Tab-separated table of C-alpha atoms in Angstrom:
chain	number	residue	atom	x	y	z
F	333	MET	CA	20.753	74.279	-21.319
F	334	PHE	CA	17.909	76.732	-20.532
F	335	ALA	CA	17.524	80.222	-21.814
F	336	GLU	CA	18.288	82.737	-19.203
F	337	PRO	CA	15.335	84.861	-18.071
F	338	PRO	CA	15.475	88.699	-18.921
F	339	TRP	CA	15.184	89.653	-15.438
F	340	ALA	CA	18.362	87.485	-14.354
F	341	HIS	CA	20.845	90.431	-14.670
F	342	GLU	CA	18.784	92.927	-12.915
F	343	ALA	CA	18.462	90.448	-10.069
F	344	ARG	CA	22.235	90.275	-10.112
F	345	GLY	CA	22.595	93.950	-9.878
F	346	LEU	CA	20.071	94.234	-7.176
F	347	ARG	CA	21.956	91.476	-5.193
F	348	ASP	CA	24.708	94.037	-4.698
F	349	VAL	CA	22.624	96.645	-3.301
F	350	VAL	CA	23.038	97.004	0.351
F	351	VAL	CA	20.115	97.875	2.378
F	352	PRO	CA	20.972	100.097	5.448
F	353	ALA	CA	19.747	98.832	8.841
F	354	PRO	CA	17.075	100.933	10.523
F	355	THR	CA	18.370	103.072	13.162
F	356	HIS	CA	15.103	104.093	14.671
F	357	PRO	CA	12.897	101.785	16.681
F	358	PRO	CA	10.269	99.823	14.734
F	359	SER	CA	6.975	101.274	14.880
F	360	SER	CA	3.498	100.365	13.395
F	361	LYS	CA	3.576	103.107	10.605
F	362	PRO	CA	4.842	101.940	7.349
F	363	GLN	CA	8.371	103.454	6.683
F	364	LYS	CA	10.158	104.566	3.494
F	365	GLY	CA	11.862	101.849	1.520
F	366	ARG	CA	9.719	98.973	2.846
F	367	GLY	CA	8.361	98.144	-0.610
F	368	GLN	CA	11.785	98.145	-2.004
F	369	GLN	CA	12.757	95.506	0.469
F	370	LYS	CA	9.795	93.311	-0.409
F	371	LEU	CA	10.635	93.610	-4.084
F	372	LEU	CA	14.261	92.545	-3.199
F	373	ALA	CA	12.959	89.680	-1.232
F	374	VAL	CA	10.713	88.373	-4.218
F	375	LEU	CA	13.780	88.838	-6.828
F	376	GLN	CA	15.992	86.648	-4.498
F	377	LYS	CA	13.414	84.025	-4.247
F	378	LEU	CA	12.897	83.797	-8.025
F	379	GLU	CA	16.592	83.563	-8.545
F	380	ALA	CA	16.983	80.861	-6.178
F	381	ALA	CA	14.378	78.926	-7.799
F	382	ALA	CA	15.734	79.601	-11.329
F	383	LEU	CA	19.289	78.495	-10.553
F	384	PRO	CA	18.610	74.679	-9.858
F	385	ARG	CA	16.715	74.336	-13.080
F	386	GLN	CA	19.617	75.591	-15.099
F	387	LEU	CA	21.675	72.930	-13.331
F	388	ALA	CA	19.353	70.008	-13.025
F	389	PRO	CA	18.433	67.716	-15.980
F	390	ALA	CA	15.028	68.196	-17.826
F	391	TRP	CA	12.080	66.344	-16.032
F	392	PRO	CA	8.915	65.351	-17.895
F	393	CYS	CA	6.892	66.641	-15.067
F	394	GLY	CA	7.150	70.065	-13.164
F	395	SER	CA	8.113	69.738	-9.633
F	396	GLU	CA	10.551	67.287	-7.726
F	397	GLY	CA	7.421	66.351	-5.338
F	398	GLY	CA	5.572	65.422	-8.538
F	399	ASP	CA	8.441	63.260	-9.902
F	400	SER	CA	8.578	61.506	-6.513
F	401	ASP	CA	4.831	60.949	-6.625
F	402	ASP	CA	4.770	59.440	-9.961
F	403	SER	CA	7.682	57.398	-9.621
F	404	SER	CA	6.208	55.879	-6.394
F	405	GLY	CA	2.946	55.334	-8.050
F	406	GLU	CA	4.693	53.412	-10.908
F	407	GLU	CA	6.834	51.547	-8.344
F	408	ALA	CA	3.672	50.328	-6.469
F	409	ARG	CA	1.973	49.404	-9.596
F	410	GLY	CA	5.041	47.063	-10.668
F	411	ARG	CA	5.167	45.639	-7.142
F	412	LYS	CA	1.613	44.793	-7.385
F	413	LYS	CA	2.236	43.075	-10.771
F	414	LYS	CA	5.068	40.977	-9.540
F	415	LEU	CA	3.045	39.860	-6.610
F	416	LYS	CA	0.283	38.690	-8.712
F	417	LYS	CA	2.896	36.757	-10.878
F	418	ARG	CA	4.198	35.115	-7.726
F	419	ARG	CA	0.738	34.261	-6.539
F	420	SER	CA	-0.347	32.592	-9.906
F	421	ASN	CA	2.831	30.826	-10.622
F	422	PRO	CA	4.923	30.252	-7.216
F	423	GLU	CA	7.565	27.774	-9.029
F	424	ALA	CA	8.540	30.352	-11.777
F	425	GLU	CA	9.560	32.772	-9.084
F	426	ALA	CA	11.378	30.397	-6.736
F	427	PRO	CA	13.883	32.166	-4.542
F	428	ASP	CA	17.569	31.551	-4.563
F	429	LEU	CA	18.587	30.654	-1.096
F	430	HIS	CA	22.259	31.449	-1.836
F	431	ALA	CA	21.848	34.902	-3.398
F	432	LYS	CA	20.685	37.924	-1.448
F	433	ALA	CA	17.838	39.798	-3.066
F	434	SER	CA	18.880	43.467	-3.780
F	435	PRO	CA	16.365	46.142	-2.436
F	436	PRO	CA	13.671	47.645	-4.793
F	437	PRO	CA	14.592	50.877	-6.512
F	438	GLY	CA	13.158	53.874	-4.610
F	439	THR	CA	13.401	52.205	-1.057
F	440	GLY	CA	16.871	54.084	-0.046
F	441	LYS	CA	17.375	55.872	3.146
F	442	LYS	CA	16.068	59.152	1.647
F	443	ARG	CA	12.505	57.805	0.888
F	444	ARG	CA	12.368	55.734	4.130
F	445	ARG	CA	13.078	58.925	6.092
F	446	LYS	CA	10.632	61.015	3.826
F	447	GLN	CA	7.796	58.357	4.636
F	448	GLY	CA	8.692	58.541	8.430
F	449	ALA	CA	10.342	55.005	8.687
F	450	PRO	CA	13.382	54.438	10.726
F	451	ALA	CA	16.686	54.339	8.998
F	452	PRO	CA	17.911	50.879	7.784
F	453	VAL	CA	20.705	48.982	9.400
F	454	ASP	CA	23.701	48.711	7.338
F	455	GLU	CA	24.081	45.058	5.996
F	456	ALA	CA	27.265	43.085	5.763
F	457	PRO	CA	28.900	43.289	2.350
F	458	THR	CA	27.941	40.497	-0.103
F	459	PRO	CA	30.906	38.381	-0.719
F	460	SER	CA	31.987	38.367	-4.370
F	461	LEU	CA	32.158	35.372	-6.288
F	462	PRO	CA	35.561	33.782	-6.875
F	463	ALA	CA	37.740	34.289	-9.823
F	464	PRO	CA	37.747	31.545	-12.657
F	465	GLY	CA	41.461	31.054	-11.969
F	466	ALA	CA	40.853	30.258	-8.375
F	467	THR	CA	39.061	26.923	-8.928
F	468	GLY	CA	41.694	25.481	-11.380
F	469	GLY	CA	40.464	27.201	-14.507
F	470	GLN	CA	37.010	25.803	-13.917
F	471	GLU	CA	33.803	27.784	-14.211
F	472	PRO	CA	31.808	27.694	-11.081
F	473	LYS	CA	28.515	25.640	-11.553
F	474	GLU	CA	24.997	27.260	-11.058
F	475	GLY	CA	23.392	25.815	-8.064
F	476	GLU	CA	26.443	24.721	-5.984
F	477	ALA	CA	26.611	25.301	-2.317
F	478	GLY	CA	28.259	28.281	-1.208
F	479	LEU	CA	28.035	30.254	-4.625
F	480	GLN	CA	25.896	33.098	-5.059
F	481	THR	CA	24.029	33.821	-8.226
F	482	PRO	CA	22.490	37.113	-9.597
F	483	ASP	CA	18.799	37.730	-8.367
F	484	ARG	CA	17.055	37.023	-11.541
F	485	PRO	CA	13.701	35.258	-12.060
F	486	LEU	CA	13.901	31.602	-13.286
F	487	SER	CA	11.608	29.846	-15.331
F	488	ARG	CA	9.680	26.880	-14.373
F	489	LYS	CA	12.083	24.511	-16.521
F	490	GLN	CA	15.299	26.115	-15.126
F	491	TRP	CA	14.163	25.871	-11.381
F	492	ARG	CA	13.337	22.062	-12.005
F	493	ASN	CA	16.804	21.582	-13.487
F	494	ARG	CA	18.369	23.250	-10.685
F	495	GLN	CA	16.510	21.095	-8.084
F	496	LYS	CA	17.386	17.716	-10.257
F	497	ASN	CA	21.111	18.736	-10.225
F	498	LYS	CA	21.019	19.276	-6.390
F	499	ARG	CA	19.557	15.833	-5.969
F	500	ARG	CA	21.992	14.246	-8.262
F	501	ASN	CA	25.125	15.973	-6.266
F	502	LYS	CA	23.480	14.751	-3.065
F	503	ASN	CA	22.978	11.086	-3.904
F	504	LYS	CA	25.962	10.867	-6.082
F	505	PHE	CA	28.133	8.890	-3.373
F	506	GLN	CA	25.196	7.148	-1.717
F	507	PRO	CA	24.932	3.258	-2.245
F	508	SER	CA	22.235	2.225	-4.693
F	509	GLY	CA	20.282	0.183	-1.954
F	510	LYS	CA	17.772	1.789	0.174
F	511	GLN	CA	19.070	2.530	3.497
F	512	PRO	CA	17.242	3.320	6.782
F	513	PRO	CA	17.025	6.985	7.852
F	514	PRO	CA	19.894	7.744	10.345
F	515	THR	CA	18.836	8.170	13.981
F	516	ASP	CA	19.532	11.339	15.950
F	517	ALA	CA	23.002	9.950	17.520
F	518	ALA	CA	24.236	8.933	14.154
F	519	SER	CA	23.522	12.218	12.562
F	520	ALA	CA	25.122	13.961	15.428
F	521	SER	CA	28.151	12.028	15.285
F	522	GLY	CA	28.530	12.587	11.571
F	523	PRO	CA	27.758	10.498	8.372
F	524	ALA	CA	28.383	6.921	9.133
F	525	PRO	CA	31.043	4.774	7.071
F	526	GLU	CA	29.802	2.777	4.294
F	527	THR	CA	29.789	-0.932	4.621
F	528	PRO	CA	30.361	-2.769	1.601
F	529	PRO	CA	27.886	-5.597	1.094
F	530	ALA	CA	28.894	-9.063	2.040
F	531	PRO	CA	30.317	-11.072	-0.833
F	532	GLU	CA	27.890	-13.830	-1.845
F	533	GLU	CA	29.401	-17.414	-1.805
F	534	PRO	CA	30.304	-19.057	-5.150
F	535	GLY	CA	27.434	-20.805	-6.493
F	536	ALA	CA	24.794	-19.643	-3.829
F	537	GLU	CA	22.438	-18.588	-6.497
F	538	ALA	CA	22.584	-21.752	-8.353
F	539	ARG	CA	22.121	-23.835	-5.441
F	540	SER	CA	19.069	-21.874	-4.549
F	541	ARG	CA	17.618	-22.279	-7.828
F	542	ALA	CA	18.385	-26.025	-7.719
F	543	ASP	CA	16.503	-26.100	-4.143
F	544	ALA	CA	13.558	-24.386	-5.629
F	545	LEU	CA	13.333	-26.693	-8.753
F	546	ARG	CA	13.707	-29.759	-6.608
F	547	ALA	CA	10.929	-28.463	-4.273
F	548	ARG	CA	8.538	-28.072	-7.342
F	549	MET	CA	9.489	-31.499	-8.779
F	550	GLU	CA	8.869	-33.199	-5.362
F	551	GLU	CA	5.405	-31.316	-5.165
F	552	ARG	CA	4.496	-32.540	-8.627
F	553	LEU	CA	5.683	-36.025	-7.645
F	554	GLU	CA	3.802	-36.228	-4.733
F	555	GLY	CA	0.627	-35.033	-6.446
F	556	ALA	CA	1.078	-37.642	-9.093
F	557	ARG	CA	1.282	-40.300	-6.428
F	558	PHE	CA	-1.716	-39.151	-4.688
F	559	ARG	CA	-3.879	-39.296	-7.815
F	560	CYS	CA	-2.504	-43.051	-8.303
F	561	LEU	CA	-3.363	-43.958	-4.923
F	562	ASN	CA	-6.808	-42.332	-5.258
F	563	GLU	CA	-7.500	-44.433	-8.298
F	564	GLN	CA	-6.353	-47.636	-6.467
F	565	LEU	CA	-8.678	-46.955	-3.427
F	566	TYR	CA	-11.796	-46.340	-5.629
F	567	THR	CA	-11.417	-48.925	-8.068
F	568	GLY	CA	-10.139	-52.122	-5.966
F	569	PRO	CA	-11.801	-53.590	-2.816
F	570	SER	CA	-10.881	-52.582	0.873
F	571	SER	CA	-9.030	-55.515	1.439
F	572	ALA	CA	-6.404	-54.596	-1.529
F	573	ALA	CA	-6.109	-51.203	-0.036
F	574	ARG	CA	-5.448	-52.557	3.555
F	575	ARG	CA	-2.478	-54.487	2.142
F	576	LEU	CA	-1.280	-51.527	0.192
F	577	PHE	CA	-1.012	-49.165	3.217
F	578	ARG	CA	0.183	-52.072	5.316
F	579	ASP	CA	3.248	-52.664	3.064
F	580	ASP	CA	3.805	-49.058	2.334
F	581	PRO	CA	3.167	-46.916	5.362
F	582	ASP	CA	4.186	-43.760	3.877
F	583	ALA	CA	1.715	-44.001	1.306
F	584	PHE	CA	-1.165	-43.256	3.577
F	585	GLN	CA	0.637	-39.887	4.619
F	586	ILE	CA	1.052	-38.879	1.003
F	587	TYR	CA	-2.677	-39.772	0.287
F	588	HIS	CA	-3.749	-37.834	3.304
F	589	ARG	CA	-1.710	-34.709	2.527
F	590	GLY	CA	-3.212	-34.725	-1.118
F	591	PHE	CA	-6.858	-35.246	0.256
F	592	GLN	CA	-6.512	-32.260	2.801
F	593	ALA	CA	-4.987	-30.048	-0.278
F	594	GLN	CA	-8.283	-30.757	-2.139
F	595	LEU	CA	-10.460	-30.116	0.730
F	596	ARG	CA	-8.985	-26.528	1.104
F	597	HIS	CA	-10.813	-25.484	-2.058
F	598	TRP	CA	-14.116	-26.478	-0.739
F	599	PRO	CA	-16.503	-23.691	0.652
F	600	LEU	CA	-17.531	-26.040	3.487
F	601	ARG	CA	-15.960	-29.355	4.890
F	602	PRO	CA	-18.670	-31.947	5.334
F	603	VAL	CA	-17.175	-33.258	8.762
F	604	GLU	CA	-17.801	-29.652	10.075
F	605	ALA	CA	-21.607	-29.940	9.076
F	606	ILE	CA	-21.515	-33.465	10.611
F	607	ILE	CA	-19.921	-32.075	13.835
F	608	ARG	CA	-22.519	-29.176	14.179
F	609	ASN	CA	-25.345	-31.718	13.935
F	610	LEU	CA	-24.036	-34.120	16.506
F	611	ARG	CA	-23.382	-31.283	18.947
F	612	ARG	CA	-27.313	-30.663	19.151
F	613	ARG	CA	-27.802	-34.275	20.133
F	614	PRO	CA	-27.209	-35.748	23.591
F	615	ALA	CA	-23.479	-36.255	24.436
F	616	SER	CA	-24.523	-39.917	25.760
F	617	LEU	CA	-24.622	-41.344	22.159
F	618	VAL	CA	-21.928	-43.557	21.071
F	619	VAL	CA	-20.424	-42.894	17.752
F	620	ALA	CA	-18.691	-45.033	15.139
F	621	ASP	CA	-16.422	-43.357	12.688
F	622	PHE	CA	-15.753	-45.387	9.586
F	623	GLY	CA	-12.769	-43.875	7.648
F	624	CYS	CA	-11.956	-41.336	10.490
F	625	GLY	CA	-8.775	-40.088	8.990
F	626	ASP	CA	-6.860	-37.523	11.481
F	627	CYS	CA	-9.794	-38.181	14.084
F	628	GLN	CA	-11.339	-34.495	13.406
F	629	LEU	CA	-14.857	-35.780	14.436
F	630	ALA	CA	-13.618	-37.202	17.607
F	631	SER	CA	-11.941	-34.021	18.371
F	632	GLY	CA	-15.125	-31.922	17.719
F	633	ILE	CA	-17.497	-33.581	19.923
F	634	ARG	CA	-18.072	-34.739	23.537
F	635	ASN	CA	-19.552	-38.092	22.580
F	636	PRO	CA	-17.413	-41.346	22.920
F	637	VAL	CA	-16.257	-42.141	19.325
F	638	HIS	CA	-14.736	-45.452	17.813
F	639	CYS	CA	-12.344	-44.344	15.095
F	640	PHE	CA	-11.561	-46.775	12.328
F	641	ASP	CA	-9.429	-46.684	9.307
F	642	LEU	CA	-6.987	-48.420	6.970
F	643	ALA	CA	-3.895	-46.767	8.603
F	644	ALA	CA	-3.305	-44.764	11.742
F	645	LEU	CA	-2.597	-41.082	11.763
F	646	ASP	CA	-3.710	-40.644	15.449
F	647	PRO	CA	-3.410	-43.009	18.664
F	648	ARG	CA	-7.253	-43.191	18.931
F	649	VAL	CA	-7.577	-45.079	15.408
F	650	VAL	CA	-8.165	-48.667	15.264
F	651	VAL	CA	-6.675	-50.085	11.988
F	652	CYS	CA	-8.892	-52.388	10.221
F	653	ASP	CA	-11.035	-53.151	7.254
F	654	MET	CA	-14.081	-51.207	7.409
F	655	ALA	CA	-16.101	-54.246	6.262
F	656	LYS	CA	-15.140	-56.040	9.738
F	657	VAL	CA	-14.693	-53.671	12.567
F	658	PRO	CA	-13.932	-54.935	16.025
F	659	LEU	CA	-17.362	-54.052	17.742
F	660	GLU	CA	-20.237	-56.035	19.050
F	661	ASP	CA	-23.704	-55.999	17.585
F	662	ALA	CA	-25.992	-53.329	18.175
F	663	SER	CA	-23.429	-51.446	20.314
F	664	VAL	CA	-23.475	-47.886	18.884
F	665	ASP	CA	-26.011	-45.127	18.489
F	666	VAL	CA	-24.506	-43.256	15.317
F	667	ALA	CA	-22.720	-44.686	12.275
F	668	VAL	CA	-20.714	-42.009	10.174
F	669	PHE	CA	-19.406	-42.377	6.664
F	670	CYS	CA	-17.779	-39.152	5.710
F	671	LEU	CA	-16.293	-39.297	2.189
F	672	SER	CA	-15.315	-42.846	2.930
F	673	LEU	CA	-17.568	-44.875	0.743
F	674	MET	CA	-14.556	-45.949	-1.501
F	675	GLY	CA	-13.893	-49.155	-3.101
F	676	THR	CA	-16.024	-51.822	-5.036
F	677	ASN	CA	-17.544	-53.559	-1.932
F	678	LEU	CA	-19.592	-50.818	-0.678
F	679	ARG	CA	-22.478	-52.974	0.401
F	680	ASP	CA	-19.952	-54.922	3.044
F	681	PHE	CA	-19.470	-51.461	4.770
F	682	LEU	CA	-23.296	-50.777	4.970
F	683	GLU	CA	-24.227	-54.228	6.140
F	684	GLU	CA	-21.365	-53.821	8.762
F	685	ALA	CA	-22.890	-50.468	9.921
F	686	ASN	CA	-26.154	-52.111	9.877
F	687	ARG	CA	-24.797	-54.827	12.254
F	688	VAL	CA	-23.130	-52.688	14.843
F	689	LEU	CA	-26.064	-49.985	15.035
F	690	LYS	CA	-28.859	-50.297	17.692
F	691	PRO	CA	-32.344	-50.446	16.510
F	692	GLY	CA	-33.449	-47.127	15.674
F	693	GLY	CA	-29.774	-45.965	15.227
F	694	LEU	CA	-28.785	-43.169	13.057
F	695	LEU	CA	-26.667	-43.553	9.910
F	696	LYS	CA	-25.097	-40.413	8.426
F	697	VAL	CA	-23.691	-40.274	4.937
F	698	ALA	CA	-21.484	-37.572	3.336
F	699	GLU	CA	-20.208	-38.132	-0.116
F	700	VAL	CA	-19.090	-36.123	-3.180
F	701	ALA	CA	-21.865	-34.757	-5.279
F	702	SER	CA	-20.383	-35.884	-8.613
F	703	ARG	CA	-20.470	-39.716	-7.749
F	704	PHE	CA	-24.255	-40.002	-7.780
F	705	GLU	CA	-25.730	-40.962	-10.874
F	706	ASP	CA	-29.240	-41.446	-9.428
F	707	VAL	CA	-29.996	-40.048	-5.939
F	708	ARG	CA	-33.436	-41.785	-5.946
F	709	ALA	CA	-31.876	-45.207	-6.724
F	710	PHE	CA	-29.288	-44.739	-3.957
F	711	LEU	CA	-32.004	-44.188	-1.419
F	712	GLY	CA	-33.768	-47.221	-2.581
F	713	ALA	CA	-30.684	-49.397	-2.257
F	714	LEU	CA	-30.427	-48.137	1.268
F	715	ALA	CA	-33.961	-48.922	1.939
F	716	GLN	CA	-33.311	-52.724	1.043
F	717	LEU	CA	-30.301	-52.754	3.432
F	718	GLY	CA	-32.422	-51.730	6.424
F	719	PHE	CA	-32.215	-47.846	6.409
F	720	LYS	CA	-35.125	-45.385	6.012
F	721	ASN	CA	-34.068	-41.925	4.661
F	722	ILE	CA	-35.189	-39.237	7.071
F	723	SER	CA	-33.312	-36.231	5.608
F	724	LYS	CA	-31.245	-34.967	2.826
F	725	ASP	CA	-29.215	-31.962	1.992
F	726	LEU	CA	-28.363	-31.374	-1.692
F	727	SER	CA	-28.020	-27.643	-1.688
F	728	ASN	CA	-24.149	-27.805	-1.633
F	729	SER	CA	-22.287	-27.908	-4.745
F	730	HIS	CA	-19.506	-30.284	-3.546
F	731	PHE	CA	-21.105	-32.928	-1.345
F	732	TYR	CA	-24.334	-34.292	-0.240
F	733	LEU	CA	-25.552	-35.143	3.238
F	734	PHE	CA	-28.119	-37.933	4.096
F	735	ASP	CA	-29.548	-39.010	7.287
F	736	PHE	CA	-30.946	-42.688	7.525
F	737	ARG	CA	-32.895	-44.552	10.439
F	738	LYS	CA	-32.177	-48.204	11.064
F	739	THR	CA	-35.429	-49.996	10.465
F	740	GLY	CA	-34.064	-53.540	10.613
F	741	PRO	CA	-31.508	-56.081	9.148
F	742	PRO	CA	-30.837	-55.975	5.428
F	743	GLN	CA	-33.519	-57.759	3.383
F	744	ALA	CA	-32.074	-57.792	-0.114
F	745	LYS	CA	-29.793	-60.922	-1.098
F	746	GLY	CA	-29.018	-60.003	-4.765
F	747	ARG	CA	-27.234	-57.422	-6.465
F	748	LEU	CA	-28.130	-53.520	-5.815
F	749	PRO	CA	-27.610	-51.308	-8.849
F	750	GLY	CA	-28.221	-48.332	-6.921
F	751	LEU	CA	-24.962	-48.587	-4.700
F	752	ALA	CA	-22.758	-48.202	-7.723
F	753	LEU	CA	-21.222	-44.872	-7.369
F	754	ARG	CA	-18.796	-43.054	-9.747
F	755	PRO	CA	-15.269	-43.276	-8.636
F	756	CYS	CA	-13.426	-40.097	-7.810
F	757	VAL	CA	-10.582	-40.361	-10.571
F	758	TYR	CA	-8.600	-37.517	-11.678
F	759	LYS	CA	-7.529	-36.747	-15.185
F	760	ARG	CA	-4.303	-38.071	-16.246
F	761	ARG	CA	-1.432	-35.414	-16.823
């Protein structure tokens, strides 16, 4: 490969020359033949340096040390580039857990010993992949457990597909419904056997739908019945309403449930405002509740309360026509009409309240705001029935509150147009 230097055969000839060993003891004076020995040693070194060059391949650089230094520099630069790629895109360089990474070039035993590192421990040989015929003629799929794939960088799409395939294989035999995570004891004992879902009874789904439909129809029918009863109470006299609830006791239950459902949409119930006002007054005052319903007023205050209504929802209720209550004259201190001025004979109710109230007694009225056509006319009509207005609250959007003081017996003998309140009649559906 290389041309032989011109001094090579001379060095071969000199190599056969035998230098006799000195027989005299060494001395500090230069002896004859010392220059010849130096020349021979130089030629031997030159020959030893020339022979490996003839046998070794041509290197781009000069010496072996320079080659290793350049190759180590290139390897270091390559490792830095790979490290930057992994930091910028960690998913693209996702490691394969089943394959062993081969050591980078240039990190063998010789290089480690040259750098002063201890010799590496011999690793166990990597098991080879099974032959195609060992699995029944099928090629092993990439990503299966126990198989090792070559250590090559995966793109982001390939790595996502591999993770998706693993999840599919894992959830292949699991039931579709969500199962709670297994406990430690269950996981230690192994996978629990799959229990098939209980078979549904034939026609169960149809029965549940029929029950739901029946419940909706009953709710609509009850709402329609409430609207019908409400219209009868507002457009007829109290004596007719008394006969209605006496002949059909369930009608009052239906009306009361519908009435409470309507009040749930109100920001404030008027009975709660009346309770707060009466709590600030002496507990010795006797109260008469006209149209008490479920006796919420009597349950919210400490005062003695007489409860009157057309039907009884509570043992404390006295069933009667509110135009004729079983009380003596001037026997109560406070009379309350909370959403109970219903019917066409409102004047009879207010005159009965004037009868049972003591002189100077308090009359409290709470009524739906939409029923009043002219509030001033209503207050003037009450003044002719012996009640003087002392306070009014018209700030609420759903109801108005009035307080009256009894000044004497009723003075009016004719018709009072201001008492004609609008009936609370719902739209027909």
